[in-house]
Amino acid sequence: MNIHEFKENKAQQELPKSLVPHEAELARFIDLCRKTCNRILTLLAIGLDIPENWFTSRHDPVLGPSGCTLRFLYYPSIDSPASSTFKHGIDVRAGAHSDYGSITLLFQRDGQPGLEILTSTGEWAPVPVRPITDGGGGGATAAGSGKGAIFPPILINIGDLLSYWTAGLLKSTVHRVVFPQEDQQQQQQQQQQQDRSDRSRDRYSIAYFCHPVDHTELVPVPSQLVEERIKQNTIAAIGQRQRLGKSDDAGDAGEAPLTAREHLAGRLAATYGGSKEEYQ
């Protein structure tokens, strides 16, 4: 389920009846997600040695609409009737893909592994829900949820747009969601001292997809690091732009820069079929 941008703390779409009483909480959560992304974008700008507000000024909702989306995700357990035809090693909960926007924030629940990333060697590697397991951290205290209540850390993904914007210097991670293998289940059970097998659990997660304002022109990020990346890997940079179509050589002489909305439309068209115009 997707929830799009709020205006003046009000949803701009019809919410399910179960969520209507929680509209204010949703608005607050989305605002906190946006602020978290802005903090990350600021740190990335510092790392690229460009003005600290270079990215955030292009993600300001005051300037117009964007593709920012909050998504509630549900993956049935292996024991669910919906998974009755599942073939281990063949079927997955969510196929290999990369995210479209600038940054993705992923909120997961304990005891629900299954996320995998594609490594630089072309192998799939499981992503632990809690990277730190020695008792020294790996989570934050959930405000208002009782003393000692802990939730897992937020997983942060770089998206296609930020990768495109930086000529591939910041890499968009290809990932998928699978049914946990037995060894993953055992490890997770030991870490969390679970009584119930992870294999029989449904997976719930929340993703916040951060996008720039629609009309943002994706001109090259004015960083020397990005310029060096383009010079050192020109062929790869051109190929990345061309994957979205003929207009994706934005920034070349004589061609208009691609906008954030056009970039998103191109990715949607490539994924679901049709033309870019259908998604603009």
Short mmCIF file of C-alpha atoms in Angstrom, two decimals:
data_model
loop_
_atom_site.label_atom_id
_atom_site.label_comp_id
_atom_site.label_asym_id
_atom_site.label_seq_id
_atom_site.Cartn_x
_atom_site.Cartn_y
_atom_site.Cartn_z
CA MET A 1 0.00 0.00 0.00
CA ASN A 2 1.34 3.43 -1.00
CA ILE A 3 0.72 6.69 0.84
CA HIS A 4 1.77 9.79 -1.03
CA GLU A 5 2.71 13.24 0.19
CA PHE A 6 0.65 15.05 2.81
CA LYS A 7 -0.29 18.71 2.56
CA GLU A 8 -0.74 20.68 5.76
CA ASN A 9 -0.69 17.36 7.64
CA LYS A 10 -3.59 16.02 5.58
CA ALA A 11 -3.54 13.03 3.26
CA GLN A 12 -4.20 13.84 -0.38
CA GLN A 13 -5.76 10.44 -1.00
CA GLU A 14 -8.49 8.38 0.59
CA LEU A 15 -7.07 6.41 3.48
CA PRO A 16 -8.32 2.97 4.56
CA LYS A 17 -10.79 3.19 7.43
CA SER A 18 -8.28 1.58 9.78
CA LEU A 19 -5.77 4.39 9.14
CA VAL A 20 -8.13 7.37 9.24
CA PRO A 21 -7.87 7.74 13.06
CA HIS A 22 -4.07 7.72 12.70
CA GLU A 23 -3.77 10.41 10.03
CA ALA A 24 -1.91 12.79 12.36
CA GLU A 25 0.53 10.02 13.34
CA LEU A 26 1.16 9.21 9.69
CA ALA A 27 1.79 12.87 8.91
CA ARG A 28 4.27 13.08 11.79
CA PHE A 29 6.03 9.88 10.75
CA ILE A 30 6.35 11.03 7.12
CA ASP A 31 7.73 14.37 8.30
CA LEU A 32 10.32 12.59 10.46
CA CYS A 33 11.29 10.38 7.52
CA ARG A 34 11.77 13.44 5.34
CA LYS A 35 13.92 15.13 7.99
CA THR A 36 16.00 11.98 8.38
CA CYS A 37 16.59 11.86 4.62
CA ASN A 38 17.55 15.53 4.64
CA ARG A 39 20.14 14.84 7.31
CA ILE A 40 21.60 12.01 5.24
CA LEU A 41 21.59 14.16 2.10
CA THR A 42 23.40 16.90 4.00
CA LEU A 43 26.09 14.47 5.11
CA LEU A 44 26.47 13.18 1.55
CA ALA A 45 26.87 16.76 0.32
CA ILE A 46 29.62 17.33 2.89
CA GLY A 47 31.32 14.14 1.74
CA LEU A 48 31.16 15.28 -1.89
CA ASP A 49 32.53 18.71 -0.90
CA ILE A 50 29.58 20.66 -2.27
CA PRO A 51 27.31 23.16 -0.46
CA GLU A 52 25.56 21.40 2.43
CA ASN A 53 22.11 22.32 1.12
CA TRP A 54 22.77 21.32 -2.49
CA PHE A 55 20.64 18.17 -2.25
CA THR A 56 18.16 19.27 0.42
CA SER A 57 17.22 22.45 -1.44
CA ARG A 58 16.15 20.23 -4.32
CA HIS A 59 14.02 18.05 -2.02
CA ASP A 60 12.07 20.90 -0.39
CA PRO A 61 8.30 20.09 -0.55
CA VAL A 62 7.53 23.81 -0.46
CA LEU A 63 8.82 24.02 -4.04
CA GLY A 64 6.31 21.53 -5.44
CA PRO A 65 5.21 17.89 -5.59
CA SER A 66 7.59 14.95 -5.72
CA GLY A 67 7.56 11.19 -5.95
CA CYS A 68 8.06 10.75 -2.18
CA THR A 69 6.06 7.73 -1.02
CA LEU A 70 5.47 5.80 2.19
CA ARG A 71 4.83 2.12 1.47
CA PHE A 72 3.49 -0.59 3.76
CA LEU A 73 4.82 -4.01 2.71
CA TYR A 74 3.51 -7.46 3.53
CA TYR A 75 5.06 -10.77 2.46
CA PRO A 76 3.14 -13.96 3.40
CA SER A 77 4.99 -16.63 5.35
CA ILE A 78 6.03 -19.88 3.73
CA ASP A 79 3.14 -21.57 5.59
CA SER A 80 0.54 -19.15 4.25
CA PRO A 81 -1.97 -20.45 1.67
CA ALA A 82 -0.69 -17.67 -0.59
CA SER A 83 2.71 -19.41 -0.58
CA SER A 84 1.44 -22.95 -1.10
CA THR A 85 3.10 -23.28 -4.51
CA PHE A 86 6.43 -21.84 -3.35
CA LYS A 87 9.57 -23.51 -4.72
CA HIS A 88 12.64 -22.87 -2.55
CA GLY A 89 15.61 -21.63 -4.56
CA ILE A 90 13.34 -20.45 -7.38
CA ASP A 91 10.56 -18.31 -5.96
CA VAL A 92 11.16 -15.12 -3.98
CA ARG A 93 8.95 -12.72 -2.07
CA ALA A 94 10.12 -9.70 -4.07
CA GLY A 95 12.29 -10.02 -7.16
CA ALA A 96 15.65 -8.36 -7.70
CA HIS A 97 15.33 -4.61 -8.14
CA SER A 98 16.81 -1.26 -7.19
CA ASP A 99 14.87 1.68 -5.81
CA TYR A 100 14.04 4.62 -8.06
CA GLY A 101 14.56 7.71 -5.92
CA SER A 102 17.33 9.40 -3.95
CA ILE A 103 17.23 7.50 -0.66
CA THR A 104 15.09 4.73 0.80
CA LEU A 105 14.51 4.24 4.52
CA LEU A 106 13.48 0.68 5.40
CA PHE A 107 11.89 -0.12 8.76
CA GLN A 108 11.89 -3.83 9.68
CA ARG A 109 10.67 -5.96 12.55
CA ASP A 110 12.73 -8.30 14.69
CA GLY A 111 12.72 -11.95 13.74
CA GLN A 112 11.83 -11.27 10.10
CA PRO A 113 14.96 -11.71 7.95
CA GLY A 114 14.84 -12.28 4.21
CA LEU A 115 16.34 -9.15 2.64
CA GLU A 116 19.36 -9.82 0.42
CA ILE A 117 21.67 -7.53 -1.56
CA LEU A 118 23.63 -8.29 -4.72
CA THR A 119 27.33 -7.93 -3.93
CA SER A 120 30.04 -6.64 -6.26
CA THR A 121 31.00 -10.27 -6.94
CA GLY A 122 27.50 -11.07 -8.21
CA GLU A 123 26.46 -13.11 -5.17
CA TRP A 124 23.41 -12.64 -2.97
CA ALA A 125 24.21 -11.79 0.65
CA PRO A 126 21.66 -11.70 3.51
CA VAL A 127 21.23 -8.40 5.32
CA PRO A 128 20.81 -8.93 9.08
CA VAL A 129 17.95 -7.09 10.73
CA ARG A 130 20.41 -6.11 13.46
CA PRO A 131 23.99 -5.67 12.19
CA ILE A 132 25.30 -5.31 15.77
CA THR A 133 24.66 -8.38 17.91
CA ASP A 134 27.18 -8.11 20.76
CA GLY A 135 24.85 -6.22 23.05
CA GLY A 136 26.63 -2.95 22.37
CA GLY A 137 23.88 -1.39 20.29
CA GLY A 138 22.21 -2.04 17.00
CA GLY A 139 18.94 -0.44 17.91
CA ALA A 140 17.37 2.54 19.55
CA THR A 141 14.95 2.83 22.42
CA ALA A 142 11.43 3.28 21.12
CA ALA A 143 9.94 6.37 22.75
CA GLY A 144 6.78 5.67 24.69
CA SER A 145 7.01 1.91 24.28
CA GLY A 146 8.29 1.04 27.71
CA LYS A 147 11.66 0.81 29.39
CA GLY A 148 14.13 -1.28 27.44
CA ALA A 149 11.94 -1.49 24.34
CA ILE A 150 14.22 -1.70 21.33
CA PHE A 151 13.55 -1.52 17.62
CA PRO A 152 16.03 -2.47 14.86
CA PRO A 153 18.07 0.24 13.12
CA ILE A 154 16.78 1.85 9.93
CA LEU A 155 18.26 0.36 6.78
CA ILE A 156 19.29 3.04 4.28
CA ASN A 157 19.49 2.43 0.54
CA ILE A 158 20.90 4.66 -2.17
CA GLY A 159 18.43 4.87 -5.07
CA ASP A 160 18.81 5.02 -8.85
CA LEU A 161 18.31 8.77 -9.05
CA LEU A 162 21.13 9.59 -6.65
CA SER A 163 23.34 7.12 -8.47
CA TYR A 164 22.46 8.75 -11.80
CA TRP A 165 23.01 12.21 -10.33
CA THR A 166 26.54 11.28 -9.23
CA ALA A 167 27.45 9.30 -12.38
CA GLY A 168 27.46 6.08 -10.38
CA LEU A 169 29.81 7.30 -7.64
CA LEU A 170 27.04 6.59 -5.13
CA LYS A 171 25.80 3.13 -6.02
CA SER A 172 22.18 2.04 -6.13
CA THR A 173 21.89 -1.32 -4.39
CA VAL A 174 20.16 -4.20 -6.16
CA HIS A 175 18.19 -6.18 -3.58
CA ARG A 176 15.43 -8.76 -3.18
CA VAL A 177 13.32 -10.37 -0.47
CA VAL A 178 13.42 -14.16 -0.10
CA PHE A 179 12.18 -16.81 2.30
CA PRO A 180 15.02 -17.19 4.84
CA GLN A 181 17.26 -20.21 4.41
CA GLU A 182 17.47 -22.64 7.33
CA ASP A 183 20.86 -21.37 8.48
CA GLN A 184 19.60 -17.80 8.44
CA GLN A 185 16.60 -18.86 10.49
CA GLN A 186 18.75 -20.62 13.08
CA GLN A 187 21.09 -17.66 13.39
CA GLN A 188 18.18 -15.27 13.81
CA GLN A 189 16.56 -17.53 16.39
CA GLN A 190 19.76 -17.64 18.42
CA GLN A 191 20.19 -13.88 18.28
CA GLN A 192 16.62 -13.08 19.29
CA GLN A 193 15.93 -16.27 21.35
CA GLN A 194 12.77 -16.83 19.40
CA ASP A 195 10.41 -19.66 20.24
CA ARG A 196 8.77 -19.58 16.86
CA SER A 197 10.51 -20.38 13.58
CA ASP A 198 11.18 -17.41 11.30
CA ARG A 199 10.12 -19.65 8.45
CA SER A 200 6.51 -19.54 9.65
CA ARG A 201 6.36 -15.78 10.10
CA ASP A 202 4.83 -13.25 7.79
CA ARG A 203 7.15 -10.36 6.96
CA TYR A 204 6.02 -6.78 7.52
CA SER A 205 8.07 -3.70 6.73
CA ILE A 206 7.68 -0.01 5.95
CA ALA A 207 9.66 1.82 3.28
CA TYR A 208 9.95 5.55 2.74
CA PHE A 209 11.08 6.50 -0.75
CA CYS A 210 12.65 9.96 -0.92
CA HIS A 211 12.59 11.87 -4.23
CA PRO A 212 13.55 15.39 -5.30
CA VAL A 213 10.87 17.88 -6.30
CA ASP A 214 9.45 16.82 -9.68
CA HIS A 215 10.79 19.77 -11.69
CA THR A 216 14.35 19.41 -10.35
CA GLU A 217 16.82 19.33 -13.22
CA LEU A 218 19.34 16.54 -12.78
CA VAL A 219 22.36 18.58 -13.75
CA PRO A 220 25.70 17.00 -12.78
CA VAL A 221 26.48 17.31 -9.10
CA PRO A 222 29.19 20.01 -8.91
CA SER A 223 31.68 17.82 -7.09
CA GLN A 224 35.26 17.20 -8.14
CA LEU A 225 34.77 13.59 -7.07
CA VAL A 226 31.89 13.23 -9.53
CA GLU A 227 33.87 14.95 -12.28
CA GLU A 228 36.75 12.53 -11.74
CA ARG A 229 34.31 9.63 -11.78
CA ILE A 230 32.96 10.74 -15.16
CA LYS A 231 36.45 11.16 -16.60
CA GLN A 232 37.67 7.80 -15.29
CA ASN A 233 34.59 5.83 -16.30
CA THR A 234 33.04 7.68 -19.22
CA ILE A 235 31.64 4.61 -20.93
CA ALA A 236 29.89 3.39 -17.78
CA ALA A 237 28.47 6.84 -17.06
CA ILE A 238 27.06 7.18 -20.58
CA GLY A 239 25.57 3.69 -20.42
CA GLN A 240 23.85 4.50 -17.16
CA ARG A 241 22.21 7.58 -18.68
CA GLN A 242 21.20 5.81 -21.87
CA ARG A 243 19.41 3.01 -20.04
CA LEU A 244 16.53 5.41 -19.48
CA GLY A 245 16.21 6.40 -23.15
CA LYS A 246 17.56 8.89 -25.64
CA SER A 247 16.94 11.96 -23.46
CA ASP A 248 19.09 10.57 -20.67
CA ASP A 249 22.30 12.09 -21.96
CA ALA A 250 21.20 15.12 -19.96
CA GLY A 251 23.94 17.61 -19.38
CA ASP A 252 25.52 17.06 -22.79
CA ALA A 253 25.75 20.07 -25.06
CA GLY A 254 22.48 20.96 -26.77
CA GLU A 255 20.24 18.72 -24.67
CA ALA A 256 17.94 19.74 -21.82
CA PRO A 257 18.70 18.18 -18.43
CA LEU A 258 16.48 15.33 -17.33
CA THR A 259 14.05 16.25 -14.55
CA ALA A 260 13.38 14.16 -11.46
CA ARG A 261 9.87 13.41 -12.72
CA GLU A 262 11.17 12.33 -16.13
CA HIS A 263 13.71 10.07 -14.45
CA LEU A 264 11.01 8.43 -12.32
CA ALA A 265 8.73 8.05 -15.34
CA GLY A 266 11.54 6.39 -17.26
CA ARG A 267 12.18 3.88 -14.49
CA LEU A 268 8.47 3.08 -14.14
CA ALA A 269 8.15 2.58 -17.89
CA ALA A 270 11.19 0.30 -17.92
CA THR A 271 9.73 -1.77 -15.07
CA TYR A 272 6.04 -1.95 -15.98
CA GLY A 273 6.07 -1.25 -19.71
CA GLY A 274 4.57 1.57 -21.72
CA SER A 275 5.98 4.99 -22.49
CA LYS A 276 7.45 7.60 -20.16
CA GLU A 277 4.60 9.95 -21.02
CA GLU A 278 2.09 7.56 -19.41
CA TYR A 279 3.79 8.03 -16.02
CA GLN A 280 4.28 11.80 -16.10
#
